[in-house]
Coordinates of C-alpha atoms (C1' of nucleotides) in Angstrom, one line a residue:
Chain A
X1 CA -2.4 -29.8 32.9
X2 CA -0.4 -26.8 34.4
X3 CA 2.6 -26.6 32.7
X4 CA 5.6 -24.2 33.3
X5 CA 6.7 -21.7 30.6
X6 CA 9.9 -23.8 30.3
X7 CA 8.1 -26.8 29.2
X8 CA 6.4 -24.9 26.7
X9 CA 10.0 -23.5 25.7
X10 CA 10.8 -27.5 24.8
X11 CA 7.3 -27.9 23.3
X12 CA 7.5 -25.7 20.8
X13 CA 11.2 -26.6 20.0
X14 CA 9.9 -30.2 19.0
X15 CA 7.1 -28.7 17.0
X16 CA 9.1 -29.5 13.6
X17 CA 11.8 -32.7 14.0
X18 CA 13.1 -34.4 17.7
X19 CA 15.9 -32.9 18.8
X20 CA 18.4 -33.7 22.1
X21 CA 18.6 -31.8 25.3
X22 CA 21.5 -30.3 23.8
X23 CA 20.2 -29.5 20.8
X24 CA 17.4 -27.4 22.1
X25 CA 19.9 -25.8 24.3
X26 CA 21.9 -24.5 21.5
X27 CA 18.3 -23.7 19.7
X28 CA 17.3 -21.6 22.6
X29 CA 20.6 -20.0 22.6
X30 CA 20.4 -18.3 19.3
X31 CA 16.8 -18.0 19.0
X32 CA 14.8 -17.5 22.1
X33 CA 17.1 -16.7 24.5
X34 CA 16.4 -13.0 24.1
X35 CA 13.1 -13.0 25.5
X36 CA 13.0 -16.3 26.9
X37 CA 16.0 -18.2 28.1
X38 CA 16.4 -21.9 29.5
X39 CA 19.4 -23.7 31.0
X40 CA 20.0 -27.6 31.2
X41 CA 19.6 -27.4 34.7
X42 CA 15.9 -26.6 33.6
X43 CA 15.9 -28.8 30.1
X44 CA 17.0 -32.1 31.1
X45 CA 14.2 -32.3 34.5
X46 CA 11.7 -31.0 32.5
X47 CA 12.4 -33.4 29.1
X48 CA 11.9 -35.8 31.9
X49 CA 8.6 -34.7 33.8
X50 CA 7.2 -34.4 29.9
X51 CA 8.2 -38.0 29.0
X52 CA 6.6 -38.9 32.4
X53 CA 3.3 -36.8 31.6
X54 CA 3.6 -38.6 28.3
X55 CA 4.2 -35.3 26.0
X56 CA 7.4 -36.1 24.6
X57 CA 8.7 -39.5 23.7
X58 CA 12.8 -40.3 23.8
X59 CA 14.2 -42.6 21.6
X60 CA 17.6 -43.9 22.2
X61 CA 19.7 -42.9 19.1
X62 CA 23.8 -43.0 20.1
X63 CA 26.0 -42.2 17.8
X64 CA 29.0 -44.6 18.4
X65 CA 29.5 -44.9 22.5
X66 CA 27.9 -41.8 22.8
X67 CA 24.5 -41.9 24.5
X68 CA 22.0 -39.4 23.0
X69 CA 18.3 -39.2 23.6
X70 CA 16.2 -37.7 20.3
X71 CA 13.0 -35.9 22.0
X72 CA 9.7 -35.7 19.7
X73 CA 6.3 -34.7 20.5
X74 CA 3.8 -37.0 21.0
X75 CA -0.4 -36.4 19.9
X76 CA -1.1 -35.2 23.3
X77 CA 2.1 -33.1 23.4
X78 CA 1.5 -31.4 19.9
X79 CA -2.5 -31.1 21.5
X80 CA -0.6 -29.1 24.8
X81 CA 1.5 -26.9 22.5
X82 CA -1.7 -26.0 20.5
X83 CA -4.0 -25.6 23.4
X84 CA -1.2 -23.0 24.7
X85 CA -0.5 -21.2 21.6
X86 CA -3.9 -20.6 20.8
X87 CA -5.7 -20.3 24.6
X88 CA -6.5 -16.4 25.6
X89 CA -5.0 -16.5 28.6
X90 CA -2.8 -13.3 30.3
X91 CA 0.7 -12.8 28.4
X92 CA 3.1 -11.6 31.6
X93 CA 5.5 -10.1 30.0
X94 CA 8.9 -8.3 32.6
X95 CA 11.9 -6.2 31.7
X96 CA 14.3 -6.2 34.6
X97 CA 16.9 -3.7 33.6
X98 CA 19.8 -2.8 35.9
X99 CA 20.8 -0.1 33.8
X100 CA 17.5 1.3 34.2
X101 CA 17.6 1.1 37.9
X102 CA 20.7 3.3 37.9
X103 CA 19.5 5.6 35.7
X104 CA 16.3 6.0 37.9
X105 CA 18.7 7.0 41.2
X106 CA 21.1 9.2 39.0
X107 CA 20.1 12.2 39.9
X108 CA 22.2 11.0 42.7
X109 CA 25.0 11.1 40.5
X110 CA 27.6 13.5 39.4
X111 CA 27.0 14.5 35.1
X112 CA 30.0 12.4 34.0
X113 CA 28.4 9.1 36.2
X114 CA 25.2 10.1 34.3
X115 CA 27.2 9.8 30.8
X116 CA 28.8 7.0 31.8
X117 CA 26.2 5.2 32.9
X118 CA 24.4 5.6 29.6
X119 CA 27.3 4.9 27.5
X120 CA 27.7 1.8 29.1
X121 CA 23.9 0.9 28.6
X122 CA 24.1 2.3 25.1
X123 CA 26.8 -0.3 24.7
X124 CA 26.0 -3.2 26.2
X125 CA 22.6 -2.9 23.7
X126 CA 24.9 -2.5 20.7
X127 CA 26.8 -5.6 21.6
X128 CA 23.1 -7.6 21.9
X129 CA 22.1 -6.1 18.7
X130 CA 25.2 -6.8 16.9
X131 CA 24.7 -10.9 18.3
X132 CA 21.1 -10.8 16.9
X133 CA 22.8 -9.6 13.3
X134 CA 24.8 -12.6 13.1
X135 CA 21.8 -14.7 14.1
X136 CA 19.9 -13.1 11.3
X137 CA 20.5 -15.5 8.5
X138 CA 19.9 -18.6 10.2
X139 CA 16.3 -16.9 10.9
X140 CA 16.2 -15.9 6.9
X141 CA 17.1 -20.0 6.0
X142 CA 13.9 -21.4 8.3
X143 CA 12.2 -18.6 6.3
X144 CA 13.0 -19.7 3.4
X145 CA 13.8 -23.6 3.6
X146 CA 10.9 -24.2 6.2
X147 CA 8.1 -21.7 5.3
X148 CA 8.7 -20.0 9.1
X149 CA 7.0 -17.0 8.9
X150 CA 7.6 -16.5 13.0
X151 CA 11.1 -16.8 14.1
X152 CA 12.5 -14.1 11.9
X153 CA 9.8 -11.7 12.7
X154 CA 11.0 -12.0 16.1
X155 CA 14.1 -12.2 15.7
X156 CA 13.2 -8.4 13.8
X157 CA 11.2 -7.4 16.4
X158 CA 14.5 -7.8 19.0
X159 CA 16.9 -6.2 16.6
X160 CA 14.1 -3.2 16.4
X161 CA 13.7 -3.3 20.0
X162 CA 17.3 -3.0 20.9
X163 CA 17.4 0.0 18.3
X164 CA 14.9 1.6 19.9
X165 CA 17.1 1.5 23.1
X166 CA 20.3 2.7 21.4
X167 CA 18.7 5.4 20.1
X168 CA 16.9 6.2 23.7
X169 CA 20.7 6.5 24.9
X170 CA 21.7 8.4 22.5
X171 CA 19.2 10.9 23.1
X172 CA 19.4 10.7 27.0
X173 CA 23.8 11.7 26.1
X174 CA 22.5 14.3 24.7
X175 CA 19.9 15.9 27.3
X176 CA 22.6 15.2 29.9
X177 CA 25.2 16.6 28.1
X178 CA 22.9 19.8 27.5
X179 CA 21.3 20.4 30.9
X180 CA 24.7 19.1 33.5
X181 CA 27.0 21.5 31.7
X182 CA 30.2 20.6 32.6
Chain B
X1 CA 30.2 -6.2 50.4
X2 CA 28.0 -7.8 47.7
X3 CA 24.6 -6.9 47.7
X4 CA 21.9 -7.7 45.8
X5 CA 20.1 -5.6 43.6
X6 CA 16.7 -5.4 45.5
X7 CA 19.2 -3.9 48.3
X8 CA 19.7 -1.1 46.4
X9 CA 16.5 -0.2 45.2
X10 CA 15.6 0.0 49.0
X11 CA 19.0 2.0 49.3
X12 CA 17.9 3.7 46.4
X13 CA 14.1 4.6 47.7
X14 CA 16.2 5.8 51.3
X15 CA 18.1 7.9 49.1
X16 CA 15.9 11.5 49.9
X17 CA 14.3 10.6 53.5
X18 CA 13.2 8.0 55.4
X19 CA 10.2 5.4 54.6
X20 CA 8.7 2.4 56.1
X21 CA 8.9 -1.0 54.4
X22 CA 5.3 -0.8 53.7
X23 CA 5.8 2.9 51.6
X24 CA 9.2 2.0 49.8
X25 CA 6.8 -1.1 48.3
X26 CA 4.4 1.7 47.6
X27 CA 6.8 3.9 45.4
X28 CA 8.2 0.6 44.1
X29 CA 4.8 0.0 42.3
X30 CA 4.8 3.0 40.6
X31 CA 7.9 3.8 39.9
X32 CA 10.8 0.9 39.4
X33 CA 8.2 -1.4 39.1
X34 CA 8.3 -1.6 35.4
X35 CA 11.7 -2.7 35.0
X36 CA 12.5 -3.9 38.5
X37 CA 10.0 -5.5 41.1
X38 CA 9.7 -5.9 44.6
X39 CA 7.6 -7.9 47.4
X40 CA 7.3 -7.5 51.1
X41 CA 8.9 -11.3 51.0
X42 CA 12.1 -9.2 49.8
X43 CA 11.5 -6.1 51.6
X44 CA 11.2 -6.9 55.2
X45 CA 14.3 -9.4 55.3
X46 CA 16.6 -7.3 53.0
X47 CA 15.7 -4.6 55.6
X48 CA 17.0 -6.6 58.7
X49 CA 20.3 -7.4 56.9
X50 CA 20.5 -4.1 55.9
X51 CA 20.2 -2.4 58.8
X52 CA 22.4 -5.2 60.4
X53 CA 25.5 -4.6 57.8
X54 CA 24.9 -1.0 59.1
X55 CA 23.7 0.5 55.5
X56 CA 20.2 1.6 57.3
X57 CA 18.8 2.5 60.6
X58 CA 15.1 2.0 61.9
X59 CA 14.0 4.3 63.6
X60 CA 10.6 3.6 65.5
X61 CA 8.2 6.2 65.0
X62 CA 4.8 4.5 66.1
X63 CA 1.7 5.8 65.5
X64 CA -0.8 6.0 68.1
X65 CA -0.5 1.9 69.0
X66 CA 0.5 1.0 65.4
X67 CA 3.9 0.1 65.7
X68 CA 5.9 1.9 62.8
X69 CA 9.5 1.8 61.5
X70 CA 11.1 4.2 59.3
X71 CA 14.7 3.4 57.6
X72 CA 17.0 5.6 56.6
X73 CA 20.6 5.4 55.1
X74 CA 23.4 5.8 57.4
X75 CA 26.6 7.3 56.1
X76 CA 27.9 3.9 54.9
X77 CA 24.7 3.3 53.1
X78 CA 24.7 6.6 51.0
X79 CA 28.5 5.4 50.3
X80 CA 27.4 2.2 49.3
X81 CA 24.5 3.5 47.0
X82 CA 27.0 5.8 45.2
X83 CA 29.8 3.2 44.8
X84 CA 26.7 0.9 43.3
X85 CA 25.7 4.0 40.9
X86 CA 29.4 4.7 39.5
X87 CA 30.8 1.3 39.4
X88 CA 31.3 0.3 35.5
X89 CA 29.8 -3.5 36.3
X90 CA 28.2 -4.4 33.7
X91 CA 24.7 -4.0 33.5
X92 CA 22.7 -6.7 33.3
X93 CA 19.2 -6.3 31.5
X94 CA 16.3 -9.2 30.4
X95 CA 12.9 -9.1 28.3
X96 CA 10.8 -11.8 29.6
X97 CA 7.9 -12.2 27.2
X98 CA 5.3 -14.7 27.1
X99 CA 3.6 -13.4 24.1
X100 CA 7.0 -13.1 22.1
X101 CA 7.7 -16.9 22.9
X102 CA 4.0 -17.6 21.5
X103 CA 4.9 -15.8 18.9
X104 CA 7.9 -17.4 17.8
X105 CA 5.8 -20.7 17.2
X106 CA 3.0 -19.3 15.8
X107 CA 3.5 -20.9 12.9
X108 CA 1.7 -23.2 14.1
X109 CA -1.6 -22.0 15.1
X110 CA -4.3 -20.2 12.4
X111 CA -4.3 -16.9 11.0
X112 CA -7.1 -16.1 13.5
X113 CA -5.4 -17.4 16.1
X114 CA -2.2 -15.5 15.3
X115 CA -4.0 -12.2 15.4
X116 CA -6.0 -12.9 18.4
X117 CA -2.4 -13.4 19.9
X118 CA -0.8 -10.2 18.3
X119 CA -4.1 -8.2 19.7
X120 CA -3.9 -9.4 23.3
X121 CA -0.5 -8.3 23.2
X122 CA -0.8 -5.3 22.1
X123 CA -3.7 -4.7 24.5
X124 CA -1.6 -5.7 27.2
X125 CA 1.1 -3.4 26.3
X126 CA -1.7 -0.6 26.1
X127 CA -3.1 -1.2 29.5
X128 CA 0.6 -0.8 30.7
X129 CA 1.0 2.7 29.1
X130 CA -2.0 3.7 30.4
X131 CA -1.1 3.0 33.9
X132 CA 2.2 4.6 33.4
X133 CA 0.4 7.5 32.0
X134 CA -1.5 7.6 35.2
X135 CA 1.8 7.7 37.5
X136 CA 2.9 10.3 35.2
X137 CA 1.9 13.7 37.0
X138 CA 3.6 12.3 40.7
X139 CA 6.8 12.0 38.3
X140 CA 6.7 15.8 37.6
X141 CA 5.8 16.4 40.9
X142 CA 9.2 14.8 41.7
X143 CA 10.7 16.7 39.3
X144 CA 9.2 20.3 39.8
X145 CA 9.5 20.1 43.9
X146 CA 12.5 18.4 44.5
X147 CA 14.6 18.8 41.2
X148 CA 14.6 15.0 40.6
X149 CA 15.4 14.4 36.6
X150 CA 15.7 11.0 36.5
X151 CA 12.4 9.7 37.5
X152 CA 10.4 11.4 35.1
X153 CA 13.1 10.3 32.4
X154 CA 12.4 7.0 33.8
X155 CA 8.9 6.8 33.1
X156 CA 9.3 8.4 29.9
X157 CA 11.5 5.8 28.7
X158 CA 9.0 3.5 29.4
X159 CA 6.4 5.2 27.9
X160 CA 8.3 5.1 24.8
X161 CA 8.5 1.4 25.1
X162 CA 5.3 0.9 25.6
X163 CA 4.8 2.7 22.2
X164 CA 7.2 1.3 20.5
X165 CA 5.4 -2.7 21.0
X166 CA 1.7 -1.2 20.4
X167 CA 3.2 0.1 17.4
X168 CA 4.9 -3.2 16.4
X169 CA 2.2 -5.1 17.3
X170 CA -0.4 -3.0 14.8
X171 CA 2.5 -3.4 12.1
X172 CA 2.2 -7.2 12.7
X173 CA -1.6 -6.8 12.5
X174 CA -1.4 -5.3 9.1
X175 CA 1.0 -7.5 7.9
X176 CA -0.2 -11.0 9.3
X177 CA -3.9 -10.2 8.0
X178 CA -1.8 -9.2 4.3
X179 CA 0.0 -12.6 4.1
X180 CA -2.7 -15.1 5.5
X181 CA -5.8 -14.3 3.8
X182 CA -8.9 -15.0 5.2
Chain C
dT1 C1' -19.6 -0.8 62.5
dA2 C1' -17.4 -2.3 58.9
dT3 C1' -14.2 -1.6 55.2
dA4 C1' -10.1 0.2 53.3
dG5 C1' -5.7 1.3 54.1
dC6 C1' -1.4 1.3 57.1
dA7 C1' 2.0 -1.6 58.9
dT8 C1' 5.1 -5.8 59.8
dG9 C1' 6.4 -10.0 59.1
dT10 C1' 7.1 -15.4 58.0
dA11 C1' 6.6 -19.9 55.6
dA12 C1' 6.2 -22.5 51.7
dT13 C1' 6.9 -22.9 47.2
dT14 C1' 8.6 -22.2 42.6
dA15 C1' 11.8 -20.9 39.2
dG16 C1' 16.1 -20.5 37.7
dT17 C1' 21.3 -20.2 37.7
dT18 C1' 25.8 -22.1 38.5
dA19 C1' 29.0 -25.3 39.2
dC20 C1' 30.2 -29.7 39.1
dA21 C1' 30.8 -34.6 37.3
dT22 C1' 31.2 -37.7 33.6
dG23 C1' 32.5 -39.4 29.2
dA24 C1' 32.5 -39.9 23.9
dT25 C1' 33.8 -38.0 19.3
dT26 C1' 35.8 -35.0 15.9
dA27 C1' 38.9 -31.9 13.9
dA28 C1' 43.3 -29.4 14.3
Chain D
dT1 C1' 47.4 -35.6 21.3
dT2 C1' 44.7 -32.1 22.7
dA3 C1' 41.1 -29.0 22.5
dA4 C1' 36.5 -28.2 21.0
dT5 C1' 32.1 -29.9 20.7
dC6 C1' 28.5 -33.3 21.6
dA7 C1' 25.9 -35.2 25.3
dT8 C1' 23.6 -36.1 29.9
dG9 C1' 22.6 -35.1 34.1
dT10 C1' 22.6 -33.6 39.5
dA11 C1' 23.3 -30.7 43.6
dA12 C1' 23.5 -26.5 45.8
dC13 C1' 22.2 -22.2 45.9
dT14 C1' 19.7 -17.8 45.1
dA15 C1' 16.0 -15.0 44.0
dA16 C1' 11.4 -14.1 44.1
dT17 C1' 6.3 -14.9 44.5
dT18 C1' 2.3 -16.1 47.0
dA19 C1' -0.2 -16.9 50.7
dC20 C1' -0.9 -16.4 55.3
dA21 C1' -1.1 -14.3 60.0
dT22 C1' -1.6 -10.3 62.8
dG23 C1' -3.3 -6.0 64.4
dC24 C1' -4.0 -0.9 64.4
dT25 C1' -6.4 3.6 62.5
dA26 C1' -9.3 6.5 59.8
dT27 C1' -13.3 7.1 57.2
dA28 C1' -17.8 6.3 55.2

DNA sequence: TATAGCATGTAATTAGTTACATGATTAA
DNA sequence: TTAATCATGTAACTAATTACATGCTATA
């Protein structure tokens, strides 16, 4: 069974309890999102294709007049997840950085374009950290309520990660600042 | 006039002298590569609408009986490129990780399982530095012969990053093998 | 003489975003 | 009563990859 990354997204989201389209919107949103995103024009067909493929099973829950379908795993979808998590195959991994493609034509550039440019990227990092922050303690209660080891160590590793770039930036003001002159 | 962003890493590569589809996809792979991609399925067409807005010109320069076209920025393209360069738009920027999104549920898989995972990564991520590391000395090049900064600054960044996972990946080694026993 | 590299391109497919459409419930 | 949130979905579009098709040139 070749399954799309997505799918392995929703998966993994059911792992614990069943959970809407919705919800694992929201879940991705806070969680995920930063090195793996998903839309519900991707949830909602591919909540489908898995019920079809007999992964997940809905059941019908509405809460007054609302209509609301509760995903959970089924054996063979829990087997899927497994077989994924634990199979050897390649980890792609991409970074697609537009700040990063200016900054490799900015030579181009006057010396103030250069400073601004990193600014900007400095900035727009220190807004994604500062997100992750308030993320933070929902991470720390799965820790602690759920026995997740995972999800805050990640949720580390992208605070650490967008540290790293900050400080890059920083540095970079610096050189530029140092070698243009002004 | 709204381009997209493979347009201007072709404006980009146009930026010093002239090159052939087949050779900006050439410097693309080792260069941008790393944080922004491209295939001949992008390059060729983005080429014809390029050169028909007028931001490029082919110029045929076949050699012997292999036909042969060499692009090269007209005055609105250069304009273009540096408008693109200075503009404050914000800069859009995206991790796509399979291993992190394994990692995030690897709660639940095994201890082995969970370093096998953290290991493949952080081979991964070495295999990447070492190419980089590779590409390195035509970087200097660049920067020795035709006083180009920002490509060598480019690749060091990503050097760093490459680091900066291995790193966190032998952290998360140390401390997965410290919590789960054996 | 055959293989690697130079060179140009298209077609089919896949993945993903965005905008839209609909409607119920809850809290201010 | 109205705005925010919960909830489900589709349609159109855009971006990008992959595979394919073609053919020349230089080198081993």
């Amino acid at each position: 069974m070749e399954l799309g990354k997505t799918a392995y997204v929703i998966l993994g989201m059911l792992r614990t309890r069943p959970h809407t389209g919705y919800e694992i919107k929201a879940i991705v949103d806070h969680s995920t999102r930063f090195f793996w995103a998903a839309s519900y024009g991707q949830i909602y067909p591919e909540l489908k294709r898995l019920e079809e493929a007999g992964l997940v099973e809905g059941d019908a829950e509405p809460q007054g007049g609302r209509r609301r379908r509760a995903f959970s795993l089924t054996a063979e979808g829990r087997r899927e997840l497994e077989d994924w998590l634990a199979s050897g195959e390649p980890l792609h991994s991409e970074l697609r950085h537009e700040g990063l493609l200016r900054f490799f034509f900015a030579d181009a550039v006057s010396t103030e374009d250069q400073l601004d440019l990193v600014r900007d990227m400095r900035e727009m990092h220190e807004r994604a950290r500062d997100e992750m922050r308030a993320i933070r303690p929902k991470a720390e209660e799965a820790r602690s309520e759920r026995a997740e080891q995972f999800p805050l160590r990640t949720l580390d590793f992208g605070l650490a990660y967008q540290d790293f770039i900050i400080d890059w930036c920083a540095r970079m003001e610096r050189e530029i600042q140092d070698s243009g002159g002004s």
